[in-house]
Coordinates of C-alpha atoms in Angstrom, one line a residue:
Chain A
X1 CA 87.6 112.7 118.1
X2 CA 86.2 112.7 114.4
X3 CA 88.8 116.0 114.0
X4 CA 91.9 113.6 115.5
X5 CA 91.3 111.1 113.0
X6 CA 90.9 113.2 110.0
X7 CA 94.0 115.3 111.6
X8 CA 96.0 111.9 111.1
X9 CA 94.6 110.8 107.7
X10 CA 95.9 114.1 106.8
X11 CA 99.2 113.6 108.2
X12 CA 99.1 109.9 106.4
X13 CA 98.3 111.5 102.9
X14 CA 101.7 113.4 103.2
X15 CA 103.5 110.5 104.6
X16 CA 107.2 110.2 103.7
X17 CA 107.6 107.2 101.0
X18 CA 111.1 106.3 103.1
X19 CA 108.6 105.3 105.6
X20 CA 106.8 103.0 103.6
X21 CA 109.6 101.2 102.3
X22 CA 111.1 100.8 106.0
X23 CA 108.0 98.7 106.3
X24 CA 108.4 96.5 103.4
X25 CA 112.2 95.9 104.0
X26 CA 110.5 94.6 107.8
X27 CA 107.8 92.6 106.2
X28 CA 110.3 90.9 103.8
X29 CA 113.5 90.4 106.0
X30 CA 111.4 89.0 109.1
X31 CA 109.5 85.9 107.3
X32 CA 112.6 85.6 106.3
X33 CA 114.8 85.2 109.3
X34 CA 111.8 83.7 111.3
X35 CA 109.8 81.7 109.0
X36 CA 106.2 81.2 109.4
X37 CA 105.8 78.4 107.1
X38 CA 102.4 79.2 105.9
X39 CA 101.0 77.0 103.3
X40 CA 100.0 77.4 100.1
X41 CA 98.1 75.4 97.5
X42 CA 99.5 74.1 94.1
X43 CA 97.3 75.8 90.9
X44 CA 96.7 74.3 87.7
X45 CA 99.3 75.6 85.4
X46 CA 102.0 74.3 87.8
X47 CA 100.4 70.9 88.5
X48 CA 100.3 70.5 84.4
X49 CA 104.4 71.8 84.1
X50 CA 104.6 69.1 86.5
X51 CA 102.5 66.5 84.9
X52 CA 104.0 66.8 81.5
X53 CA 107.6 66.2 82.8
X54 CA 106.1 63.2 84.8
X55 CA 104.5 61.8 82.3
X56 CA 107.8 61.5 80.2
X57 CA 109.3 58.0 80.0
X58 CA 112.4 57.2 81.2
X59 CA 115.5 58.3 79.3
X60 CA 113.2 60.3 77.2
X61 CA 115.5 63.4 75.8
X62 CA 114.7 67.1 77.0
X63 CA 115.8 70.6 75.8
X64 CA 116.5 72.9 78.4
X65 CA 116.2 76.5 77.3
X66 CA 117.7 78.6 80.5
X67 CA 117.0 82.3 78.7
X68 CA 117.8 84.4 81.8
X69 CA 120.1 86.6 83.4
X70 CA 121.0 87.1 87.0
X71 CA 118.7 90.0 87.0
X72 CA 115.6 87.6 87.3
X73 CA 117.7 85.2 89.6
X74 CA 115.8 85.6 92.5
X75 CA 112.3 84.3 90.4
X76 CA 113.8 82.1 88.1
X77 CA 117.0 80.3 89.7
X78 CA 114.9 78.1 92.3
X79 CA 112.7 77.0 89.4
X80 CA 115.9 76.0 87.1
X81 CA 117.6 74.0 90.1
X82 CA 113.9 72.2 91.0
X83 CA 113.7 71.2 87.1
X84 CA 116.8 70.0 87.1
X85 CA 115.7 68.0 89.9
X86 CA 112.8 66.5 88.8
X87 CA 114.4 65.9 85.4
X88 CA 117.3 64.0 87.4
X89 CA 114.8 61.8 89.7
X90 CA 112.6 60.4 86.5
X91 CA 116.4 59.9 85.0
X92 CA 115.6 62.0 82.0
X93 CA 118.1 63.2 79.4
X94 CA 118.9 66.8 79.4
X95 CA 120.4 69.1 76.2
X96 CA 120.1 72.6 78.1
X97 CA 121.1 75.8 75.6
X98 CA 120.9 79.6 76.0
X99 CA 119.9 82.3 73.5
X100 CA 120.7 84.7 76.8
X101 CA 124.6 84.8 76.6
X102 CA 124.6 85.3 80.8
X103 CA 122.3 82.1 81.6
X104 CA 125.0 79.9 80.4
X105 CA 127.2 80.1 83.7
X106 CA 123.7 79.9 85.4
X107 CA 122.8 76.8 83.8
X108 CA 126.3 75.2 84.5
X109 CA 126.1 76.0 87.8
X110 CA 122.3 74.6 88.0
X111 CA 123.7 71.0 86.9
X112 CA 127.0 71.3 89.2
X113 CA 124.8 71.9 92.2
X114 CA 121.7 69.5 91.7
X115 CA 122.9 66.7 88.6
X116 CA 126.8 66.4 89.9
X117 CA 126.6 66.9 93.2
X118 CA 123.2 65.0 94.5
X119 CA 122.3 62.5 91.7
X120 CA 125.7 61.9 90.3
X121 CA 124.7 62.2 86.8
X122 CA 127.5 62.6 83.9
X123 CA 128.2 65.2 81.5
X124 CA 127.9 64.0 78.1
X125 CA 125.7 61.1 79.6
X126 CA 123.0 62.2 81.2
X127 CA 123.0 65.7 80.6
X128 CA 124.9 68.2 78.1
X129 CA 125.4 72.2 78.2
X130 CA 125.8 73.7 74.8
X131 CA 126.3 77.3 75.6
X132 CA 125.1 80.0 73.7
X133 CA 124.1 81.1 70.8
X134 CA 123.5 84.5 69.2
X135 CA 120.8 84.8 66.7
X136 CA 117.5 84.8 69.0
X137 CA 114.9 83.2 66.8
X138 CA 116.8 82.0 63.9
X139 CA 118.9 79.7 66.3
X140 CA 115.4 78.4 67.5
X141 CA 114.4 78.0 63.7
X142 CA 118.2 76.7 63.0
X143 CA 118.2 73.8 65.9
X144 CA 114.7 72.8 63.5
X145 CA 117.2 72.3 61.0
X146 CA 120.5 70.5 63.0
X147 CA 121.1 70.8 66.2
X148 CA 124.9 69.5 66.0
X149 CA 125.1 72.5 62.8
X150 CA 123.9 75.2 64.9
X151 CA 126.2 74.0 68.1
X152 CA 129.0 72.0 67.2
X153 CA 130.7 72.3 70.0
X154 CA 129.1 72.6 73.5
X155 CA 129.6 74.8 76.6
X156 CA 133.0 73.3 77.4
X157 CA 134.4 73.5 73.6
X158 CA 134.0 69.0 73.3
X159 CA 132.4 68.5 69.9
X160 CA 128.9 68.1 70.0
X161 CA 128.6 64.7 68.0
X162 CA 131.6 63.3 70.1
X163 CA 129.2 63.2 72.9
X164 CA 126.4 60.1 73.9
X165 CA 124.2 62.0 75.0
X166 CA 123.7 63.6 71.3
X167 CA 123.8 60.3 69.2
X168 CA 120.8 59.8 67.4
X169 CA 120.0 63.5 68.3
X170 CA 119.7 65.6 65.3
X171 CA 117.1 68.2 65.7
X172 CA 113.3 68.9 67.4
X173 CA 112.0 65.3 65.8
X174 CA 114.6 63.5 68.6
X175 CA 113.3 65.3 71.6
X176 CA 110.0 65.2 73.7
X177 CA 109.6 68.1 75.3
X178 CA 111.3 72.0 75.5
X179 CA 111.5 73.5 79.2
X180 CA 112.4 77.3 78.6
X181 CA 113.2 79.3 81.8
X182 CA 112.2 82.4 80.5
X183 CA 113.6 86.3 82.1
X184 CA 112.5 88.2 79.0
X185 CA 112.6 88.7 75.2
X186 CA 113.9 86.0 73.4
X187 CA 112.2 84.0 75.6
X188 CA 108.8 82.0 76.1
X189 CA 106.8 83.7 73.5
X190 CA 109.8 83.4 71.0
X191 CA 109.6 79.7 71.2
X192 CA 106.0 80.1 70.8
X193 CA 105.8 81.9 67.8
X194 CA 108.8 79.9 66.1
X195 CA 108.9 76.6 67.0
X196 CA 105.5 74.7 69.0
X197 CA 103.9 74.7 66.1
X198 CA 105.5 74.8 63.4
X199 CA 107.6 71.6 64.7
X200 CA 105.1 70.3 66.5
X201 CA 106.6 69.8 70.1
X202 CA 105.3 70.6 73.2
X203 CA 106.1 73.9 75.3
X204 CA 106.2 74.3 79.1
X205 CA 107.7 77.6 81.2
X206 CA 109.3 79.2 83.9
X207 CA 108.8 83.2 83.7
X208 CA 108.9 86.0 85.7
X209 CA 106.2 86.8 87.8
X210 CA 106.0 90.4 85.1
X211 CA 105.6 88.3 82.1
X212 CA 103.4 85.4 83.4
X213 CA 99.8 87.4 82.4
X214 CA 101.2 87.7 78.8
X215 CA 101.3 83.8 79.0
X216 CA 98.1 82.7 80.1
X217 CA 96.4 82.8 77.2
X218 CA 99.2 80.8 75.0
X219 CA 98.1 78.4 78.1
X220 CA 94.6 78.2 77.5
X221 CA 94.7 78.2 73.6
X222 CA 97.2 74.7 74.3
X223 CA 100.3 76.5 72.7
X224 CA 102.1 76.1 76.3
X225 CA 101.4 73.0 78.4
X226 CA 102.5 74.1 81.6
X227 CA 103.4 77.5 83.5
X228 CA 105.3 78.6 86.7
X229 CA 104.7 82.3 87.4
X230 CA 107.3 83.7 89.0
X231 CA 108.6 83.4 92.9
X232 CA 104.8 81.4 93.3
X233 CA 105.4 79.4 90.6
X234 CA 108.4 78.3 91.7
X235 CA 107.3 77.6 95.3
X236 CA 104.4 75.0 94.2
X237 CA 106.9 73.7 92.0
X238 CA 109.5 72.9 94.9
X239 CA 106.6 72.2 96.8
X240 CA 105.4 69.3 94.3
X241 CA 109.1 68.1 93.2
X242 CA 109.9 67.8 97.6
X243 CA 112.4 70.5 98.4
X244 CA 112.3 73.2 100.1
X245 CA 113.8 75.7 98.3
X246 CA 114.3 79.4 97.9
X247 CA 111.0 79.8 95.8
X248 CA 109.3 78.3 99.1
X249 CA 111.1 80.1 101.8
X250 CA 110.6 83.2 100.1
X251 CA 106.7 83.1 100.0
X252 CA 106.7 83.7 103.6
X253 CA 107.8 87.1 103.1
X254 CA 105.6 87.4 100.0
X255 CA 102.6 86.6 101.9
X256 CA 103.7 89.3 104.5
X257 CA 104.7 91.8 102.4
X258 CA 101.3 91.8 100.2
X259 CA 99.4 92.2 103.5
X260 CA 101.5 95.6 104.3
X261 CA 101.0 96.8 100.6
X262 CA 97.0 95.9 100.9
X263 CA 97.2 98.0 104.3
X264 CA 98.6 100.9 102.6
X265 CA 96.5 100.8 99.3
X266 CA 93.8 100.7 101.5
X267 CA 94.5 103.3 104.4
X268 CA 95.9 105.8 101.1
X269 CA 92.3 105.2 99.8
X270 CA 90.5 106.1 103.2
X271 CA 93.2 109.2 104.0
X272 CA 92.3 110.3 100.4
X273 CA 88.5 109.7 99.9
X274 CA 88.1 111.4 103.9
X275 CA 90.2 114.6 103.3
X276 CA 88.8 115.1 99.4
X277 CA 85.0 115.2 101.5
X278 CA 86.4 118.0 104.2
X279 CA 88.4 119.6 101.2
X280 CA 85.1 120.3 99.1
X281 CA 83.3 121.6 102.4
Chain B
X1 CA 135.5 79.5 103.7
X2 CA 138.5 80.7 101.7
X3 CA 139.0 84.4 102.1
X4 CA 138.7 85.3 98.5
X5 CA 134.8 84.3 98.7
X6 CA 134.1 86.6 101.8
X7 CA 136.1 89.0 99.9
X8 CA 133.8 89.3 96.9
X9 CA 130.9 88.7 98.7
X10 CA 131.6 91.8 100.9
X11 CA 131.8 93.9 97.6
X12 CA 128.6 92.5 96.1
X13 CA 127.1 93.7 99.4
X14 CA 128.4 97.1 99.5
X15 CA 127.1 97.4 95.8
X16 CA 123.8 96.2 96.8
X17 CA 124.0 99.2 99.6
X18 CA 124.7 101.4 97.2
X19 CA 121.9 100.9 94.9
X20 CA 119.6 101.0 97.5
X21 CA 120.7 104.1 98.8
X22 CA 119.0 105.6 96.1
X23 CA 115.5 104.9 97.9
X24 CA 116.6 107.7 100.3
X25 CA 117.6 109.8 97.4
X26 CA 120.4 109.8 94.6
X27 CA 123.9 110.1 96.0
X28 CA 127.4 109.5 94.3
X29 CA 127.3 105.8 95.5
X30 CA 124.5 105.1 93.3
X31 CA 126.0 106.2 90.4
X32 CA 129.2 104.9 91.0
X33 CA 127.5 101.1 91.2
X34 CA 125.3 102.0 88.0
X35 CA 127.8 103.1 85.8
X36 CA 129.8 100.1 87.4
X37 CA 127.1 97.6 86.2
X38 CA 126.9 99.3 82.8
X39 CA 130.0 99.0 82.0
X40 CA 130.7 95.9 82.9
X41 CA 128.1 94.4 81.0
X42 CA 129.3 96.1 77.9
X43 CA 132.6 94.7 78.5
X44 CA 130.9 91.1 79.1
X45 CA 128.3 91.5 75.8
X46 CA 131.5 92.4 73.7
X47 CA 134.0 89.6 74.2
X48 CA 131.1 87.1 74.3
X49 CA 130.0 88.2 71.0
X50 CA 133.4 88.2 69.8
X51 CA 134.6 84.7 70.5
X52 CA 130.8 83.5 70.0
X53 CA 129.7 85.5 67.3
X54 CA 132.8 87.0 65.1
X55 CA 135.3 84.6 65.2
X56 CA 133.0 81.5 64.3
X57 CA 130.8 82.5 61.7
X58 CA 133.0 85.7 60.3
X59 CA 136.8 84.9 60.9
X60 CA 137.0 81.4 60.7
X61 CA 134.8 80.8 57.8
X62 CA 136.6 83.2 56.1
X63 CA 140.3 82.3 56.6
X64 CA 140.0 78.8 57.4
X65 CA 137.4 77.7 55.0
X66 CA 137.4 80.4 52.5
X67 CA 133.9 80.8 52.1
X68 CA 134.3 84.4 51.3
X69 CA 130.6 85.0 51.3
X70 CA 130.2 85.4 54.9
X71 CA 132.0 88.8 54.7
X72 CA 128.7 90.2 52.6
X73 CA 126.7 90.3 56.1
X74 CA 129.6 91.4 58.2
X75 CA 129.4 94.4 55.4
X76 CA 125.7 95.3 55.9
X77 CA 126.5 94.5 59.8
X78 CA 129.7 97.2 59.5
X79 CA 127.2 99.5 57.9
X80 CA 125.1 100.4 60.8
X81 CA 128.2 102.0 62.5
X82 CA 127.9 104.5 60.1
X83 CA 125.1 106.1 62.3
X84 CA 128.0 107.8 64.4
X85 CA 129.0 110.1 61.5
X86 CA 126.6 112.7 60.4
X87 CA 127.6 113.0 56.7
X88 CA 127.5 109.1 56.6
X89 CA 124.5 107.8 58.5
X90 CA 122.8 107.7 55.3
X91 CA 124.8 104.4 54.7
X92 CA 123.4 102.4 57.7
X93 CA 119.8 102.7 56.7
X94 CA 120.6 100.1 53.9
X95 CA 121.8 97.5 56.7
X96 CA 118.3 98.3 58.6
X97 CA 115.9 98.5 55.7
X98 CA 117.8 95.1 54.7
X99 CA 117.5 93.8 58.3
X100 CA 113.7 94.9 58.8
X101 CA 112.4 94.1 55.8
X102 CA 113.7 90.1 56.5
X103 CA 112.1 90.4 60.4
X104 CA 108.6 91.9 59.3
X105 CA 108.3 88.7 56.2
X106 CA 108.9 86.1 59.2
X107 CA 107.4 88.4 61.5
X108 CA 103.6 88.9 60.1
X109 CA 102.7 85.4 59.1
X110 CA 104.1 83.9 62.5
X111 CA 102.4 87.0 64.2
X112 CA 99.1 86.1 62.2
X113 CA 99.0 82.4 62.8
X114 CA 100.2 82.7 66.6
X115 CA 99.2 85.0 68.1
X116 CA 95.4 86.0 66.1
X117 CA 94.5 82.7 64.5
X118 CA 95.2 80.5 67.1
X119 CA 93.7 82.9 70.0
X120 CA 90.5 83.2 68.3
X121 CA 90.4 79.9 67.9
X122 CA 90.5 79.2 71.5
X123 CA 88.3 81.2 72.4
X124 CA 85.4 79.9 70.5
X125 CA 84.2 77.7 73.4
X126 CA 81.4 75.8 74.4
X127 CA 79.1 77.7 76.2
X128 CA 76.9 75.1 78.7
X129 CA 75.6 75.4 82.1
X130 CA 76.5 71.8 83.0
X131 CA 79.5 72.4 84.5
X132 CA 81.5 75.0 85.8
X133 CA 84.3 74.9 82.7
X134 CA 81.0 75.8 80.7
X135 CA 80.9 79.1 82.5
X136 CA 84.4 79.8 82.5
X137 CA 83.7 79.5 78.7
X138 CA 81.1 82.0 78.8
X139 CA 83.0 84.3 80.8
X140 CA 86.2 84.7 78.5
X141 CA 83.6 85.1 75.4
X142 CA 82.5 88.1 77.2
X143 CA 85.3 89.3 78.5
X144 CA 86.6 88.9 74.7
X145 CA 83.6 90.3 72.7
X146 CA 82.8 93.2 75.6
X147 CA 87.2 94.2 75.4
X148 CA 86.6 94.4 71.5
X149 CA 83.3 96.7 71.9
X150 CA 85.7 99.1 73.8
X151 CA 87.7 99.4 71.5
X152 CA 85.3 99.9 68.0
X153 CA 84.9 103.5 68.0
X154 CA 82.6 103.9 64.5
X155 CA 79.8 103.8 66.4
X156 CA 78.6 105.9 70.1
X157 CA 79.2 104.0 73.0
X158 CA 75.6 104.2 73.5
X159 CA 73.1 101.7 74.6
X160 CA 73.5 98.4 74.3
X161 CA 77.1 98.9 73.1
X162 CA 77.9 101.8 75.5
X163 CA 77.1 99.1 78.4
X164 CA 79.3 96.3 76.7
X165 CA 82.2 98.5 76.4
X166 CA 81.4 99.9 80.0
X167 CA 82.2 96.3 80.6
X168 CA 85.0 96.3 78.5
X169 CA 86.8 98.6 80.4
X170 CA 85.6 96.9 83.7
X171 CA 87.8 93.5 82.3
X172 CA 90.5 95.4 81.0
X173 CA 90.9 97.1 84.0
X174 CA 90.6 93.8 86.2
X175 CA 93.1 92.3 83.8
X176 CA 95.7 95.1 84.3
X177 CA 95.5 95.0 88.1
X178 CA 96.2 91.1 88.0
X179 CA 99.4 92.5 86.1
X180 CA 99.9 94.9 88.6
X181 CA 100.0 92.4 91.5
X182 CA 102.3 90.3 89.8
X183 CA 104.6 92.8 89.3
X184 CA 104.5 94.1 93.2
X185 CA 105.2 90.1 93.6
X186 CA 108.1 90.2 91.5
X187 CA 110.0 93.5 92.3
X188 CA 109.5 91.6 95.8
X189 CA 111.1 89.1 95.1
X190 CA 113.9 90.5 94.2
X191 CA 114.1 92.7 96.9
X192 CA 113.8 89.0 99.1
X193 CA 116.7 87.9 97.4
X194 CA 119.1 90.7 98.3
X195 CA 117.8 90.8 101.8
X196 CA 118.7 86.8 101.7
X197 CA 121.7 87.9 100.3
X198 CA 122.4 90.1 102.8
X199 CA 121.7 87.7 106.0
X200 CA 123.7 85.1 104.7
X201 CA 127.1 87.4 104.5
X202 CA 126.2 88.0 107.8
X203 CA 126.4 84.6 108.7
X204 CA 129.6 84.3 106.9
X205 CA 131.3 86.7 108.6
X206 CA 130.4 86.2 111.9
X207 CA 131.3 82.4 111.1
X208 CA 134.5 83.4 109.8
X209 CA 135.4 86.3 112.7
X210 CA 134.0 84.5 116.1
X211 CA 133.3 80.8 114.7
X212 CA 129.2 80.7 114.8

């Protein structure tokens, strides 16, 4: 008996990696098709992203960094069309930019689907899409300055100070808060570094799931108010704005998927700790 | 559903195929959606820097306003191309000594301020045992002090110190599996998405062939 099982632990230690990955593609697609709906809690960092939008008064005016490509779609798109949503349901003013030159069709597809289409909001009114800018940190540094200077025209090519929503709005001073949706470099720690304090306005972000551990400290030293982590992040943020999104429908498979990967961490650890003991013999 | 958006869903899937077919090993397909993506995001980067980048702060400036001085970075910028000739690559190290020596000055003291100043700052904490923050407190003191011990090699890692950086490494290494997971979480993710992806052409299709 005790020869079988070392017999298969062998035959596990040369296992085909094609194998394993049939088994994650099952633990992913499944949960996916057949939900499971298991439920998660909402952590801190989320709760206080939350929080600090909540806390905004009405009509207060937002900057919306979406700094993201469609690489990190699948982590970062649910969390830009649930903070769109929230922004839209406490009637917020949004100015979204993009030092990533792909997040700006992302963006403007963001506002069509959640601002336009469910809360009827207008452009120019209630929410404005000045495209991108190259120049990474010195645009951050520059919109210190003007923000009408460094974009004077928006997404669309209307001139900036032509529009409502950007009367009276002339650089960080005039705004209450920046949300950056962060997929990389210049991203969340960018804005850290060049703008919170040095102009003295609060932070909060989206990131990938990759980049979220470089983040927590800037959350505990109070440089960043509020953090959603990657797919998680964005499922406890759905979770706390009401949607079900594709940040929640995906943690199904997340929840799955981490079980299989524990399994075979853990049976590669047995098969390789119970051969290395019959090898020395 | 209008033909045209089965059609180019239909070729986002077969790409997708064709990148994963590398898992079983690589193949022409692979390489035929990689260049494919590289390629196309050159031809993307280019025109948007063009019309966003050249035009408005080189060409317009220039021949519209006649602020000629914007042509002395477009200069230094020209330089750097100079990296593709042999006998003139000497040139393009003037645009990047130029160009580093500006990103180090507002580099360091952001760096400084940011990233040292402020951290050390938070982590001198109050260290109490009236509630549980006070341990959390006392916990990332260690973890911060035992982390630095690691890494101070002037003196044996001996003793007292030999079992704080034994500690050390303990943290670090807790701290990079935390990274780890979140990384298996977000290559899944991804990997959800396309699956997504692929389920909902499916649906599509079969919509648009049989009607359900």
């Amino acid at each position: 008996m005790k020869k079988k099982i070392l017999k298969i632990l062998e035959s596990l230690e040369k296992l085909d990696r094609r194998i394993i990955f049939i088994f994650i593609v099952g633990a992913i697609a499944l949960p996916l098709i057949f939900p499971l709906n298991i439920d998660f809690s909402v952590t801190p960092p989320v709760q206080s992203f939350y929080d600090e939008i909540q806390s905004l008064p009405e009509g207060s005016k937002v900057l919306l960094a979406c700094d993201y490509d469609p690489g990190s779609m699948p982590e970062l798109w649910p969390m830009n069309l649930a903070v769109v949503r929230q922004l839209c349901q406490k009637n917020l003013k949004v100015i979204s930019i993009q030092l990533w030159a792909t997040g700006s069709p992302l963006a403007e597809a963001a506002f069509n689907q959640v601002a336009v289409s469910e809360f009827n909001k207008k452009y120019g009114v209630d929410f404005v899409n000045l495209g991108f800018k190259e120049g990474r940190e010195i645009v951050m540094v520059s919109l210190g300055e003007s923000i009408p200077i460094t974009f004077p025209t928006d997404y669309h090519g209307n001139r900036v100070e032509d529009l409502p929503i950007m009367k009276d709005v002339k650089n960080y001073k005039d705004l209450d808060i920046i949300i950056n949706i962060s997929g990389g470099l210049p991203g969340t720690k960018e804005w850290i570094l060049q703008v919170v304090s040095r102009f003295h306005i609060k932070l909060v972000s989206g990131c990938t799931a990759v980049s979220a551990p470089e983040f927590y400290p800037y959350l505990q030293s109070g440089q960043l108010v509020g953090l959603l982590g990657g797919m998680k992040g964005a499922a406890e943020y759905e979770k706390l704005v009401g949607e079900t999104g594709l940040g929640r429908r995906g943690m199904d498979s997340q929840s799955v998927s981490h079980i299989v990967v524990f399994l075979f961490i853990l049976i590669g650890n047995i098969a390789y700790f119970s051969t290395r003991k019959k090898k020395k013999r | 559903m209008d033909l045209g958006t089965i059609i180019w869903n239909t070729v986002a899937l077969f790409l997708t195929l064709c990148i994963f077919s590398f898992l079983y090993k690589d193949n022409p397909f692979y390489k035929f959606a990689e260049h494919l993506v590289v390629g196309v995001s050159a031809g993307y980067f280019a025109i948007i820097l063009y019309f966003n980048g050249f035009i408005p702060k080189v060409w317009e400036p220039v021949t519209q306003k006649g602020e000629w001085w914007y042509l002395l970075p477009t200069i230094l910028g020209m330089m750097t191309w100079a990296r593709f000739s042999k006998k003139w690559s000497w040139i393009s190290r003037f645009a990047i000594a130029f160009y580093m020596g500006i990103a180090v000055g507002v580099a360091i003291p952001l760096e400084m301020q940011q990233r040292v100043i402020k951290q050390l700052h938070a982590t001198m904490l109050p260290v109490h045992f009236t509630n549980i923050q006070g341990v959390w407190n006392l916990l990332i003191m260690l973890g911060v002090l035992c982390g630095l011990i690691y890494f101070f090699f002037s003196m044996g890692h001996k003793g007292v110190v030999g079992g704080a950086a034994r500690l050390g490494i303990w943290i670090l290494m807790i701290g990079f599996g935390a990274g780890f997971g979140l990384t298996v979480m977000g290559r899944i993710s991804l990997l959800a998405d396309r699956i997504t992806e692929i389920h909902n052409w499916y649906l599509m299709v079969t919509k648009a062939l049989w009607g359900f």
